[in-house]
Every structure is written in C-alpha cells, then in structure tokens.
Tab-separated table of C-alpha atoms and ligand atoms in Angstrom:
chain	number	residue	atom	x	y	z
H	19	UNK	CA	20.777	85.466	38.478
H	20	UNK	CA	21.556	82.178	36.527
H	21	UNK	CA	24.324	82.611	33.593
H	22	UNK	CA	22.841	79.797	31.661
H	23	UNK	CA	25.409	77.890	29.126
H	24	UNK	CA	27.153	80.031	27.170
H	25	UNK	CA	25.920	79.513	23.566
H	26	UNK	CA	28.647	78.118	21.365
H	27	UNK	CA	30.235	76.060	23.715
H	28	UNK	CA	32.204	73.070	22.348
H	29	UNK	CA	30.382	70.850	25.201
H	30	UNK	CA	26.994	71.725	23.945
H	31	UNK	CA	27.662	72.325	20.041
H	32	UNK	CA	24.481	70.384	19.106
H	33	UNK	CA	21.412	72.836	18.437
H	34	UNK	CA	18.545	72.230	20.485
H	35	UNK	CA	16.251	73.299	17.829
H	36	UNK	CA	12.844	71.526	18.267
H	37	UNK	CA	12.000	68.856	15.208
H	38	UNK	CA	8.319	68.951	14.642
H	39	UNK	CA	7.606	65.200	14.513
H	40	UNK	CA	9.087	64.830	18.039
H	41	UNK	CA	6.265	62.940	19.444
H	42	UNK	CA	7.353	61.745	22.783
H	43	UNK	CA	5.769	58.340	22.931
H	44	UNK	CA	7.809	57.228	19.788
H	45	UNK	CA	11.100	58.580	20.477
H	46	UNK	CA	10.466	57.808	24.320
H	47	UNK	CA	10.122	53.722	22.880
H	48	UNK	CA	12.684	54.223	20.422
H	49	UNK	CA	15.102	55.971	23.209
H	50	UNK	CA	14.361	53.680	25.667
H	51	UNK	CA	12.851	56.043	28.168
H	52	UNK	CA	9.918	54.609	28.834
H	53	UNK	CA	7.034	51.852	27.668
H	54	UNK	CA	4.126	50.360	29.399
H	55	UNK	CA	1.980	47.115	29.984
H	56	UNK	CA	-1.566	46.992	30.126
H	57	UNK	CA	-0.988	44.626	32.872
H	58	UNK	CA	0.031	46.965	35.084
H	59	UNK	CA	-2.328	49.594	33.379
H	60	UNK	CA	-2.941	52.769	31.562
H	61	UNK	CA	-1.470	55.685	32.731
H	62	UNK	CA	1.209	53.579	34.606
H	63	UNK	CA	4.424	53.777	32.308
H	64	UNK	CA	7.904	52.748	33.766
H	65	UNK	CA	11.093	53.830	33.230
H	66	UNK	CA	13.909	51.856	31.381
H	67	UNK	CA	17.465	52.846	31.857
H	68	UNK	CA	18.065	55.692	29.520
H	69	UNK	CA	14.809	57.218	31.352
H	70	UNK	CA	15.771	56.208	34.536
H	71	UNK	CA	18.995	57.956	33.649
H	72	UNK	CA	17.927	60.976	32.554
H	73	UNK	CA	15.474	61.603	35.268
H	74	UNK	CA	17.924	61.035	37.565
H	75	UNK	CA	20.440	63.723	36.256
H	76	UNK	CA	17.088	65.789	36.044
H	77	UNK	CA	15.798	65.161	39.997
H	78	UNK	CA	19.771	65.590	41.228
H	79	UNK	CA	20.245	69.267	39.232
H	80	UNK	CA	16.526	70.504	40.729
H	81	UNK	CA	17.423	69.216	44.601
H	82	UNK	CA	20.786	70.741	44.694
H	83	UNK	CA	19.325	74.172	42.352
H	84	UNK	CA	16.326	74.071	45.722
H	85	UNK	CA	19.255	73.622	47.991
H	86	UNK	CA	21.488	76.618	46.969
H	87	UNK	CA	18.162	78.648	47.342
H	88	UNK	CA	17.644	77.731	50.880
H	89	UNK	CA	15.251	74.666	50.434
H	90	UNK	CA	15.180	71.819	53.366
H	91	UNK	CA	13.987	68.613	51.548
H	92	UNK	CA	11.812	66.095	53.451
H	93	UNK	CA	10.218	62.848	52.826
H	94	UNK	CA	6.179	61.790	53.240
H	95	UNK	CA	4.094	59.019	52.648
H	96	UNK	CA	2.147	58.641	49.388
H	97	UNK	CA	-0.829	58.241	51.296
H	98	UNK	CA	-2.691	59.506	54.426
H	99	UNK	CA	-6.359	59.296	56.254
H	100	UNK	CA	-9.280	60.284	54.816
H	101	UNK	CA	-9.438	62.472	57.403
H	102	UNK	CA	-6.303	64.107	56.001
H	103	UNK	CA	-7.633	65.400	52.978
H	104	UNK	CA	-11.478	66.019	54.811
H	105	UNK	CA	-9.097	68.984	56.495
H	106	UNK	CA	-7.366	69.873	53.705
H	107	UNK	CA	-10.393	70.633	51.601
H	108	UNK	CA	-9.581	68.136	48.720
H	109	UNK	CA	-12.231	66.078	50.167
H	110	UNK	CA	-15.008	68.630	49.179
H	111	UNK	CA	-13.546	70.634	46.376
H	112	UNK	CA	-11.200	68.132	44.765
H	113	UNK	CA	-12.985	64.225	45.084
H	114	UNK	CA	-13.559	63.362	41.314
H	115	UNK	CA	-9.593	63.268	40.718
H	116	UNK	CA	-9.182	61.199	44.126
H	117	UNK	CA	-8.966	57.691	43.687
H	118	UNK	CA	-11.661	56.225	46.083
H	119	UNK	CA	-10.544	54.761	49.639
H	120	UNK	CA	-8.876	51.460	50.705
H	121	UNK	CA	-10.536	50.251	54.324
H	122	UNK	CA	-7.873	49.076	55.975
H	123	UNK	CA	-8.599	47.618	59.673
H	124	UNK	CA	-11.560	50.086	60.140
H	125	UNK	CA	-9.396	53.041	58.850
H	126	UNK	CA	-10.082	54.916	55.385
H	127	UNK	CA	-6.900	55.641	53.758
H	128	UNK	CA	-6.289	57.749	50.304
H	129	UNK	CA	-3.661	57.888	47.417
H	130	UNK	CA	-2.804	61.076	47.836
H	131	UNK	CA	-3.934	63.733	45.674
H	132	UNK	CA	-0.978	66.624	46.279
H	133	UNK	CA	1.822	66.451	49.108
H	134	UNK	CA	0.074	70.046	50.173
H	135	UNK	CA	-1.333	68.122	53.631
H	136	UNK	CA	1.820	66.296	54.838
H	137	UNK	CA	3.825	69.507	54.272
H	138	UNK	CA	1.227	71.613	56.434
H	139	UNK	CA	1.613	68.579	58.664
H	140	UNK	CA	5.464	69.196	59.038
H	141	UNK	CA	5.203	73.223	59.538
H	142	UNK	CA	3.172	72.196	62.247
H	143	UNK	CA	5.479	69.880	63.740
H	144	UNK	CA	7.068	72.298	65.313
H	145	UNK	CA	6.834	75.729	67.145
H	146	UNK	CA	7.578	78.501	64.644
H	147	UNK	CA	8.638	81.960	65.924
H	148	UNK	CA	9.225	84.744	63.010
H	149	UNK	CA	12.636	83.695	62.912
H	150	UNK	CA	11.993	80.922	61.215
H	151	UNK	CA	10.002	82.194	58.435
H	152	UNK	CA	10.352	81.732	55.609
H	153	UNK	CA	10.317	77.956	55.536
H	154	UNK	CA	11.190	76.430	52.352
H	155	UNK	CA	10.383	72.815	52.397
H	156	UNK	CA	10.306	70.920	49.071
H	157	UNK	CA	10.015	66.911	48.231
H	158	UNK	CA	9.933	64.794	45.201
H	159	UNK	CA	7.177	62.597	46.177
H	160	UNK	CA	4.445	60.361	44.145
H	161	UNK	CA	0.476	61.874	43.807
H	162	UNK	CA	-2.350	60.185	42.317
H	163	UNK	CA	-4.980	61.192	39.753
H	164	UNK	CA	-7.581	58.995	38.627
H	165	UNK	CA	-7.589	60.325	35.400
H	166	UNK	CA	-10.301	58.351	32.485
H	167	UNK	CA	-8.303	55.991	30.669
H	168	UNK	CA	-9.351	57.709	27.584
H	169	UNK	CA	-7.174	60.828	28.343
H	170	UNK	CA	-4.107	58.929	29.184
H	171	UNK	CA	-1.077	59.341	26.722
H	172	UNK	CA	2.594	58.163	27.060
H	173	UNK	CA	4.573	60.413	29.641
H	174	UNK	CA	2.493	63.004	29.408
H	175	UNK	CA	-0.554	62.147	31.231
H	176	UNK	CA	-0.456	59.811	33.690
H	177	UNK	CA	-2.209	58.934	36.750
H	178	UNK	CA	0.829	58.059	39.288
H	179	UNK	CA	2.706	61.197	38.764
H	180	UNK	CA	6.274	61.916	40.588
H	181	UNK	CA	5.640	65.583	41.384
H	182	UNK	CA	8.591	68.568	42.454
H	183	UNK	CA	6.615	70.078	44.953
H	184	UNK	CA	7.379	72.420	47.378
H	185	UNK	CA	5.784	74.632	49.980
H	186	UNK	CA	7.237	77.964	51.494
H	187	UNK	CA	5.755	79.627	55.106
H	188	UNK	CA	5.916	83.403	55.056
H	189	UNK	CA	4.454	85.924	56.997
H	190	UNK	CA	2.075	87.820	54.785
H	191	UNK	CA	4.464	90.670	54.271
H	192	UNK	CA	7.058	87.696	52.970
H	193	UNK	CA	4.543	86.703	49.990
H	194	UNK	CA	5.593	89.223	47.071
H	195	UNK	CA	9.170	88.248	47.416
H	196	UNK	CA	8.988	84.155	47.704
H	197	UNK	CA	6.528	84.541	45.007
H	198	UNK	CA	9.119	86.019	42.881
H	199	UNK	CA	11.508	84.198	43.969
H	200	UNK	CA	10.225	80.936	42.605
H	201	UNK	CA	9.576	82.241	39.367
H	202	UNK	CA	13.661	83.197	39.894
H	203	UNK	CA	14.225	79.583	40.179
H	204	UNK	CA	11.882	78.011	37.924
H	205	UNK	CA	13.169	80.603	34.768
H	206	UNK	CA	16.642	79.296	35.902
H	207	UNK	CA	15.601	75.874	35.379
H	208	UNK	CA	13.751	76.548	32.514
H	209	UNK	CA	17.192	77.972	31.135
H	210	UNK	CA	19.663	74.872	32.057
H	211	UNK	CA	16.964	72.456	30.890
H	212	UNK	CA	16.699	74.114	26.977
H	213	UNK	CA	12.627	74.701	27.780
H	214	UNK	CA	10.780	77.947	26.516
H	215	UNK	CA	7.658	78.635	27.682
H	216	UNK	CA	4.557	78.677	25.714
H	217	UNK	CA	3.154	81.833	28.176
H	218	UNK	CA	2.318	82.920	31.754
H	219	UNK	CA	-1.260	82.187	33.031
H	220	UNK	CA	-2.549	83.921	36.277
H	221	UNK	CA	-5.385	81.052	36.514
H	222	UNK	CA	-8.321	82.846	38.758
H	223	UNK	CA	-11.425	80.700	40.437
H	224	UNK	CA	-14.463	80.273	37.921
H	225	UNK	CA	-17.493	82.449	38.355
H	226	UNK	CA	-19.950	81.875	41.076
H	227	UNK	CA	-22.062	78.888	40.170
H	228	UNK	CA	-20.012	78.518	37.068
H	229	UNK	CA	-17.389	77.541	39.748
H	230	UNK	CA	-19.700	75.281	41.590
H	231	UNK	CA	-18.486	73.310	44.466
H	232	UNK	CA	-14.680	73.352	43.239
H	233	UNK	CA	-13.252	76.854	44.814
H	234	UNK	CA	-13.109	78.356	48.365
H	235	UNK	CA	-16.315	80.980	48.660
H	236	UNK	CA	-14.159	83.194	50.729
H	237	UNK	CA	-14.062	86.520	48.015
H	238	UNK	CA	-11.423	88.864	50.062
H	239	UNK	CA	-9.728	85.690	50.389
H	240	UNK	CA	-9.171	85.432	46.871
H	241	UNK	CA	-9.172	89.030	46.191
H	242	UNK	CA	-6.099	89.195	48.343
H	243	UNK	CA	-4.323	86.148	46.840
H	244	UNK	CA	-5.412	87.785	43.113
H	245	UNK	CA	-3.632	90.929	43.833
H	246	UNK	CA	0.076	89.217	45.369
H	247	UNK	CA	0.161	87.775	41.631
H	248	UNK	CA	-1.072	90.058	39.690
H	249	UNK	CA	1.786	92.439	41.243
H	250	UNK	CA	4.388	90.458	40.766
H	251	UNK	CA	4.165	89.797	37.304
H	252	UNK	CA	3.220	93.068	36.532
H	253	UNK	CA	6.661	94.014	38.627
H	254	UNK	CA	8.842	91.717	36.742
H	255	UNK	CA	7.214	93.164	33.386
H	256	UNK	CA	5.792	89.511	32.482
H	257	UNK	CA	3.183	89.332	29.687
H	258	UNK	CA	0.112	86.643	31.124
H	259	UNK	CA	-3.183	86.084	30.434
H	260	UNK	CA	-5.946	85.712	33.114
H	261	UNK	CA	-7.774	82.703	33.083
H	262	UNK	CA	-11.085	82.301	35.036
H	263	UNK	CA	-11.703	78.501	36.290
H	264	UNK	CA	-8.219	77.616	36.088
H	265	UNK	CA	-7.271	78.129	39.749
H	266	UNK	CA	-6.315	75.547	42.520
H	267	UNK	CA	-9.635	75.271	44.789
H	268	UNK	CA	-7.584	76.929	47.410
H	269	UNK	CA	-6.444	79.645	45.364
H	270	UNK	CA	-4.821	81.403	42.549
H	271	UNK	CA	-2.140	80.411	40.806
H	272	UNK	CA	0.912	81.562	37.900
H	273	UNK	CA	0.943	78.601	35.742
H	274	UNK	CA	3.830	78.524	33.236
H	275	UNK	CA	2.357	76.734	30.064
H	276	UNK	CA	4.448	74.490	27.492
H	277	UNK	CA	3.182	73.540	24.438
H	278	UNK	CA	3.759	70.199	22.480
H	279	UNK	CA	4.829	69.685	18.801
H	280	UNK	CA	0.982	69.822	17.798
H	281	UNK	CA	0.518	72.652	19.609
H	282	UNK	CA	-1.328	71.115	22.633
H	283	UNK	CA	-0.691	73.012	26.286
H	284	UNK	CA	-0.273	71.741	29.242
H	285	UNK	CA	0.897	73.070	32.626
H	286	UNK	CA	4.456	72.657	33.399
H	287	UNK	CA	5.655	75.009	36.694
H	288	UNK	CA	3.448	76.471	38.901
H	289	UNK	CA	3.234	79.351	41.880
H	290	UNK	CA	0.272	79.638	44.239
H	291	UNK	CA	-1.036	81.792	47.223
H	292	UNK	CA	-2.945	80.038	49.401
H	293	UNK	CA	-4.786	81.738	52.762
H	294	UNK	CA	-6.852	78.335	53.355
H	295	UNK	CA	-4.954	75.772	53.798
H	296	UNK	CA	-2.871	77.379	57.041
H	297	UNK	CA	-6.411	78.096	58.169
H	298	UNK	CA	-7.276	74.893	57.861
H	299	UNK	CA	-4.451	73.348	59.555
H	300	UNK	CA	-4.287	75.951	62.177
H	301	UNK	CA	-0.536	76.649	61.344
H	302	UNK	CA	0.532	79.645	63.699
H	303	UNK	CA	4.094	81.870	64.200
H	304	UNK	CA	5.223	83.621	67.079
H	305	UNK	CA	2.177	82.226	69.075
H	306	UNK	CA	-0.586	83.486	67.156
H	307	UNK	CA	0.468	85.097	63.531
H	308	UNK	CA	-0.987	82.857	60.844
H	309	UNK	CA	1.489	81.956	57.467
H	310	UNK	CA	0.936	81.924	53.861
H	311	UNK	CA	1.449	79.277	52.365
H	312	UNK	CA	3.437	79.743	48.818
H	313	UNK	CA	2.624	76.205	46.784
H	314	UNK	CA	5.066	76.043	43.956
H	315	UNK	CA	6.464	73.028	41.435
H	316	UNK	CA	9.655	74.543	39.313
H	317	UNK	CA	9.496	71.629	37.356
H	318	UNK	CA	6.519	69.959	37.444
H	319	UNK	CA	5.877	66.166	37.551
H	320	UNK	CA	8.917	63.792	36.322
H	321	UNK	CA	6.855	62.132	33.747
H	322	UNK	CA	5.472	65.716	32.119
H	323	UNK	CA	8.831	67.433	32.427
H	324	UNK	CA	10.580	64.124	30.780
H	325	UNK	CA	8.218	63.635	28.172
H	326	UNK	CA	8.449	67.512	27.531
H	327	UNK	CA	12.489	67.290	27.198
H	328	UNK	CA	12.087	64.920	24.368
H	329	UNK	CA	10.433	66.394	22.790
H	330	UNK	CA	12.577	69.817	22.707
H	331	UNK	CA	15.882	67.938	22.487
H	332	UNK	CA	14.640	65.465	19.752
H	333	UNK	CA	16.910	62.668	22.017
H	334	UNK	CA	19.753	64.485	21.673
H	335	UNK	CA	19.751	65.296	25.509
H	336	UNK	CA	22.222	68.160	27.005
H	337	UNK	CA	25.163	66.428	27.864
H	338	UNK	CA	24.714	66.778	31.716
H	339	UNK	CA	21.162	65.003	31.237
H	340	UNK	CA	21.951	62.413	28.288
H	341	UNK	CA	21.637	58.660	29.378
H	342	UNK	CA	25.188	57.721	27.851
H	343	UNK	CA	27.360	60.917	27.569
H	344	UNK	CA	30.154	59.287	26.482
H	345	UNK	CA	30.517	56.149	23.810
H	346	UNK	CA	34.593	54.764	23.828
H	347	UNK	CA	34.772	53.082	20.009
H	348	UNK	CA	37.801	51.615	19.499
H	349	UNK	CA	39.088	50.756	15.737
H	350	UNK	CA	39.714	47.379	15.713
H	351	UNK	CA	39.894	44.213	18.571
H	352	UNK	CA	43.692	45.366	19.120
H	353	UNK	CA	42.360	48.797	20.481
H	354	UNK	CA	40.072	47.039	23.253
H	355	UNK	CA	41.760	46.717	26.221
H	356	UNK	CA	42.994	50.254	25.974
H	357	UNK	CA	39.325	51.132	25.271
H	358	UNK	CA	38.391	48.953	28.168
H	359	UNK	CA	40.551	51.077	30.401
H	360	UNK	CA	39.544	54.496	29.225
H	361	UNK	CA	35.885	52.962	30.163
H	362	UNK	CA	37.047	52.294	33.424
H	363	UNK	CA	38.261	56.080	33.554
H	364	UNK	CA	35.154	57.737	31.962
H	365	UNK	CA	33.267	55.589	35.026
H	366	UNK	CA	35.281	56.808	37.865
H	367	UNK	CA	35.220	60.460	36.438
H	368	UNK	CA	31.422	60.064	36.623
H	369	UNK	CA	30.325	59.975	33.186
H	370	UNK	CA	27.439	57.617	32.206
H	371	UNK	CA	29.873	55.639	29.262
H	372	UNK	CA	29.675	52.866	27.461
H	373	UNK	CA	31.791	50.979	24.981
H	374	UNK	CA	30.544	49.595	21.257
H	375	UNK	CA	33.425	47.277	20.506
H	376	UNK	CA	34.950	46.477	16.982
H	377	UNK	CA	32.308	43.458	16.347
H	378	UNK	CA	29.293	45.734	16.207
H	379	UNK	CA	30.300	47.120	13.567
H	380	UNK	CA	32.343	49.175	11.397
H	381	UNK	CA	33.383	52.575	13.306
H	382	UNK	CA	30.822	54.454	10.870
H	383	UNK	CA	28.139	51.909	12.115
H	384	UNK	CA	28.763	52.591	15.474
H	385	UNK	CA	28.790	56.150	15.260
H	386	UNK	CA	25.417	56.206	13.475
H	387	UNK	CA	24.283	54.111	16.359
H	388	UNK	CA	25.290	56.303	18.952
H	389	UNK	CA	25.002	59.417	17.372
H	390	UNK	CA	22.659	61.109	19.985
H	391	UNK	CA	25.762	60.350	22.483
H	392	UNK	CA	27.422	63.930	23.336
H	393	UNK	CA	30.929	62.136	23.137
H	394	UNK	CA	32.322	59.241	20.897
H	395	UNK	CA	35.584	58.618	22.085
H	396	UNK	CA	37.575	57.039	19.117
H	397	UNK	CA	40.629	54.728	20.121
H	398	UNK	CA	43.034	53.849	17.106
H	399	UNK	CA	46.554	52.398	17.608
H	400	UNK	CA	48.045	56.177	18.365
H	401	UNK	CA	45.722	56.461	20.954
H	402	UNK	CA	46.099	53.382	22.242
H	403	UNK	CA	49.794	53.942	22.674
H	404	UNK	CA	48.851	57.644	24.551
H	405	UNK	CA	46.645	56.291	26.922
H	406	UNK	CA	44.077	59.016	25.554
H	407	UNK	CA	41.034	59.167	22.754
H	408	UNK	CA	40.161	61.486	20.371
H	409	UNK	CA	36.670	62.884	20.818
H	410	UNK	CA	34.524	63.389	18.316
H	411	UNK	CA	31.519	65.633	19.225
H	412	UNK	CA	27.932	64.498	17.558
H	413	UNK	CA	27.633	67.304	15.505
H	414	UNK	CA	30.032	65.239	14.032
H	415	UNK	CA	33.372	68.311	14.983
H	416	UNK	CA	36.025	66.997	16.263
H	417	UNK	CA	37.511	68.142	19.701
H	418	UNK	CA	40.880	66.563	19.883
H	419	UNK	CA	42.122	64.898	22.710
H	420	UNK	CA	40.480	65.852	25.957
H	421	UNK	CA	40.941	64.396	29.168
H	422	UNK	CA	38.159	62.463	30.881
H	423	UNK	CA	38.077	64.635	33.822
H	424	UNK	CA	37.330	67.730	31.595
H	425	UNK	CA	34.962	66.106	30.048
H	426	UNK	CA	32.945	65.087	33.313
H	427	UNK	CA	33.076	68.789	34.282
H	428	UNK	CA	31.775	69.922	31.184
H	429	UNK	CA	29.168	67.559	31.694
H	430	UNK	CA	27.775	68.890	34.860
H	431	UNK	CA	24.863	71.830	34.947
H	432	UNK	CA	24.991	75.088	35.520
H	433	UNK	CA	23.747	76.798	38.414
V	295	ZN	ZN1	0.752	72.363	47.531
C-alpha cells in the first residue's frame, strides 16, 4: 500500500545508516531538540526550535497519513474526574502510574493516564447505528505517568508524554480487519520515517496471581481478544513473540518494539482489543449491539518517537522532517541581497531556510556548520546575476540549479 521513497533519490542521497554512538540526549543538546531544567523537573524536557520543528513536520505527516485512512481527529482535556478513570478501570488496575488527585472545590480531578476514557466519552456522545461503524477517532493529546525520577532519561522516558492515540468502534465482526489495518498504517509510517523495527510482541495478561490486581479476570474475555491477534499476525505471515504480563489491564496487545543504540527496547506502536472498556462505558450500536474497541498509537508518544529518530538519522533528518532543509550561503557580502531574496523564496515555497552570510565564515566553514542541512544553496556572482543557486546536496553531490519550488516538493512525505 505505501510506495515508500524510492531509494537513490537525489532528494534523499544521504544514507540513513544508524551510527552507534547516537545517543539521543547528546545529539538532542547538540541539535537543539531538546534540554531540560530541574526547575521545572525530571522527566519534563522542552522543545527548542529544531525540535519543535521536527515534531511538527512529524505530527502534520501522521494527521494527514490518519486522515487519508478515514480518521476524524478530536480534541480532549488532559484531565478528567476521578470518577472518570474509577469507570474506566485505571483506577483499580492502573493507580501506581497515576499521579495522585488535585481537590479542586470538593471535586477530585486526575492527570490523565491514557485519552482511552474521553474517547469512549465521545462514541457515546452520540447515537450510533451500524452505519456508522467503524469509527476512527484519533487525537494527539498529553498523558501523564508518574514515573520514579530514577528511570527518567532525555526524550525517551518522560512523565508528560504527547501521545498519537487513537481509538476505532467496530462491530465484533469489524475487529480482524481494523486490526490489520493499523498495522497497514503504522508499517507505512514506519517506512516514510526511516524506522525498522526491533520485533512484533503479542503482549498477553500475566498469570493468575502472578498478574495480581493489574488485568481484567474475565478469561473468555481475553481468550477472545488473544485469538483476533494471534490471527492476524499469523495472516499477514509476521514473526512475534508472546509475552505473558505485558498486556494493557484491559487487554492484549501487538506491540512493535524499537531498540536503542545499546540495545535497550522499548515500545514504540501499539494495537489492542479491548471488550472492557465499551462494557464499562455502556457504549451501544443499533440500540443494543455492543463495539470493540481497537486502541492503537502508529507512532507512539512525540518525545519516544523523536528521541528514536535521532537516533536512526544521526541528525541528519529526512529532508521533509529536518529543522532547516535548506541553508542559502552566499560567497561574499556582494552576493547578499540576492541571497536575501532567494530566502524570501525558499520561505514562501515552504521550506524551513535559513541564510549563513559571508561574515560567519568562509563558505567551507559554513558548510561544515550546516552540513546536516539537506540543501546548501550556494550564491556566487553567476548566480546572483540568474536569480537562481546552485545546490549542493550534504552528501556533499552537487545537484545543479534547481528551482525552489522543486525543491519544496521534494521535501514533502510520501503517502
Ligand atoms: Zn486507548
């Protein structure tokens, strides 16, 4: 389904190949991506402008990729009633990640711990006849965790996390083919955003008292949710490994793992079945049918995702996610105001651009310092006469003379 970029091509000449010493928090610093203050505390980074830039590009490709595939995107609060998540069954199964209450005016409210609630709050909303089904809603929205400070590390683990969530209603006999749908979408992603994963999990509830408190008890439940993932990634001839006590407490999930530099895994995109929650929430169809509810994240949270892409690119971004895709260096102060104008262009063409004038430094200098930039746009006297640059790609090939325009199409992701 997704045709990927076609390798080779003289917009995306730079390999991707991982460097080993790619350790996000460094080259996150170095890159300006991120940093943090222990006044506003651990596990709180924020994001500079090259960050801020690049998660941007990031968020904008995944709505419109969950648009084309029939997603309606809504908006919720970051927190809700206690009561909220008493229903939902985080309350019970899920408390030691929660961060405790604030009493407001009487009321106990909650950082939220997953947008699950609000979105079986919006199905609900409404009347739903079968007609309607499947409903695809999806949100970038903030969640909590109150991870241990001790755990905390750079992007990667965080406890104010900007999750791509998402939720699809199906009736039952919908639930093989949304499941396999999402994994559709997140191996597109996966493709346009250079990521390979480290392996498939099918994560399953822990054993009975092994388990304890955190899962469901509801066994045909979970037997039923087992088998919708279990088939699918047996039907799309996916190696996985089954993990017991890996499982949401509502149910199963496919968890597709990355792996850092040092080998370390984490969770990155995620499918789930879940029978409880529309139980919970007594959502209904066509009067009396009850949903599934198909939890998925194609992406992940921001800050894992982010911190994941530096990692693989080593800074030097894909051009459609770099934070400055185009440098304009002209030769000497004579060359600026043409420079200054091709700015200007690169700008309205909708390329993040910048300029390093003459007084930075010699045109090597500046090219060193903006080598991770996809295009360097060279102005000299001919080209200042043209109207045009010469671009210069950093592999360090040169392209010729290309016209803005083509380059802000070239800079654009695939879908
Ligand atoms: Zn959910």
């Amino acid at each position: 389904m997704h045709p990927g970029r076609t390798p080779g091509s003289w917009s995306f000449a730079l390999s991707t190949q991982r460097t080993i010493m790619n350790d996000h928090r460094r080259l996150g610093r170095e890159l300006g991506i991120f940093d943090t203050d222990p006044l506003i505390g651990a596990g709180l980074p924020y994001w500079l402008p090259a960050g801020a830039a690049v998660r941007k590009a990031v968020e904008d490709y995944v709505h419109e990729l969950e648009r084309r595939n029939g997603y309606h995107h809504v908006n919720s609060p970051v927190l809700g009633k206690r009561e909220l998540y008493e229903r939902s069954g985080h309350w019970a199964h899920y408390m030691e990640d929660m961060f405790p209450p604030m009493n407001v005016g009487g009321e106990e409210f909650v950082l939220r711990p997953s947008l699950c609630p609000h979105h079986a709050l919006i199905y609900r909303s409404r009347g739903r006849g079968r007609r309607d089904l499947p409903l695809r809603v999806a949100e970038l929205g903030g969640m909590y965790r109150s991870e241990l400070s001790g755990v905390l590390g750079g992007l990667s683990r965080v406890r104010a996390i900007q999750i791509n969530d998402g939720h699809v209603f199906c009736a039952p006999e919908q639930a093989v083919a949304e499941v396999s749908a999402v994994l559709d979408l997140i191996e597109a992603a996966h493709a346009q955003l250079g990521i390979a994963a480290a392996r498939y999990r099918l994560s399953l509830r822990g054993e009975g008292g092994e388990g304890g408190g955190k899962y469901v008890d509801d066994p045909d439940m979970w037997a039923r949710s087992e088998a919708i993932l279990r088939g699918v990634l047996r039907e799309r001839g996916r190696d996985f490994d089954e993990e017991r006590g890996e499982g949401a407490f509502y149910g199963p999930k496919i968890d597709i793992q990355i792996a850092d530099p040092a080998g370390r895994e984490a969770t990155l995109s995620t499918v789930q079945v879940d029978f409880f929650q529309p139980e919970r929430f007594d959502l209904r169809y066509a009067g009396g049918e009850r949903p599934v509810m198909v939890h998925r994240s194609v992406v992940g949270g921001l800050e894992r995702l982010v911190a994941h892409l530096i990692e693989v690119h080593g800074g030097a971004f894909p051009a459609w996610m770099a934070p400055v895709q185009a440098v304009v260096l002209p030769l000497s102060d004579a060359e600026l105001p043409a420079a200054e104008a091709l700015l200007r262009r690169c700008l309205a063409a909708g390329l993040r651009a910048e300029l390093a004038p003459a007084d930075r430094g010699s045109l090597g200098a500046r090219i060193r310092a903006h080598r991770l930039v996809p295009y360097q746009l060279v102005v000299g006297p001919r080209e200042a006469a043209s109207g045009r640059a010469s671009v210069r790609l950093r592999d360090g090939s040169q392209a010729g003379e290309v016209p803005v325009e083509r380059l802000a199409g070239d800079s654009r992701p695939l879908f």
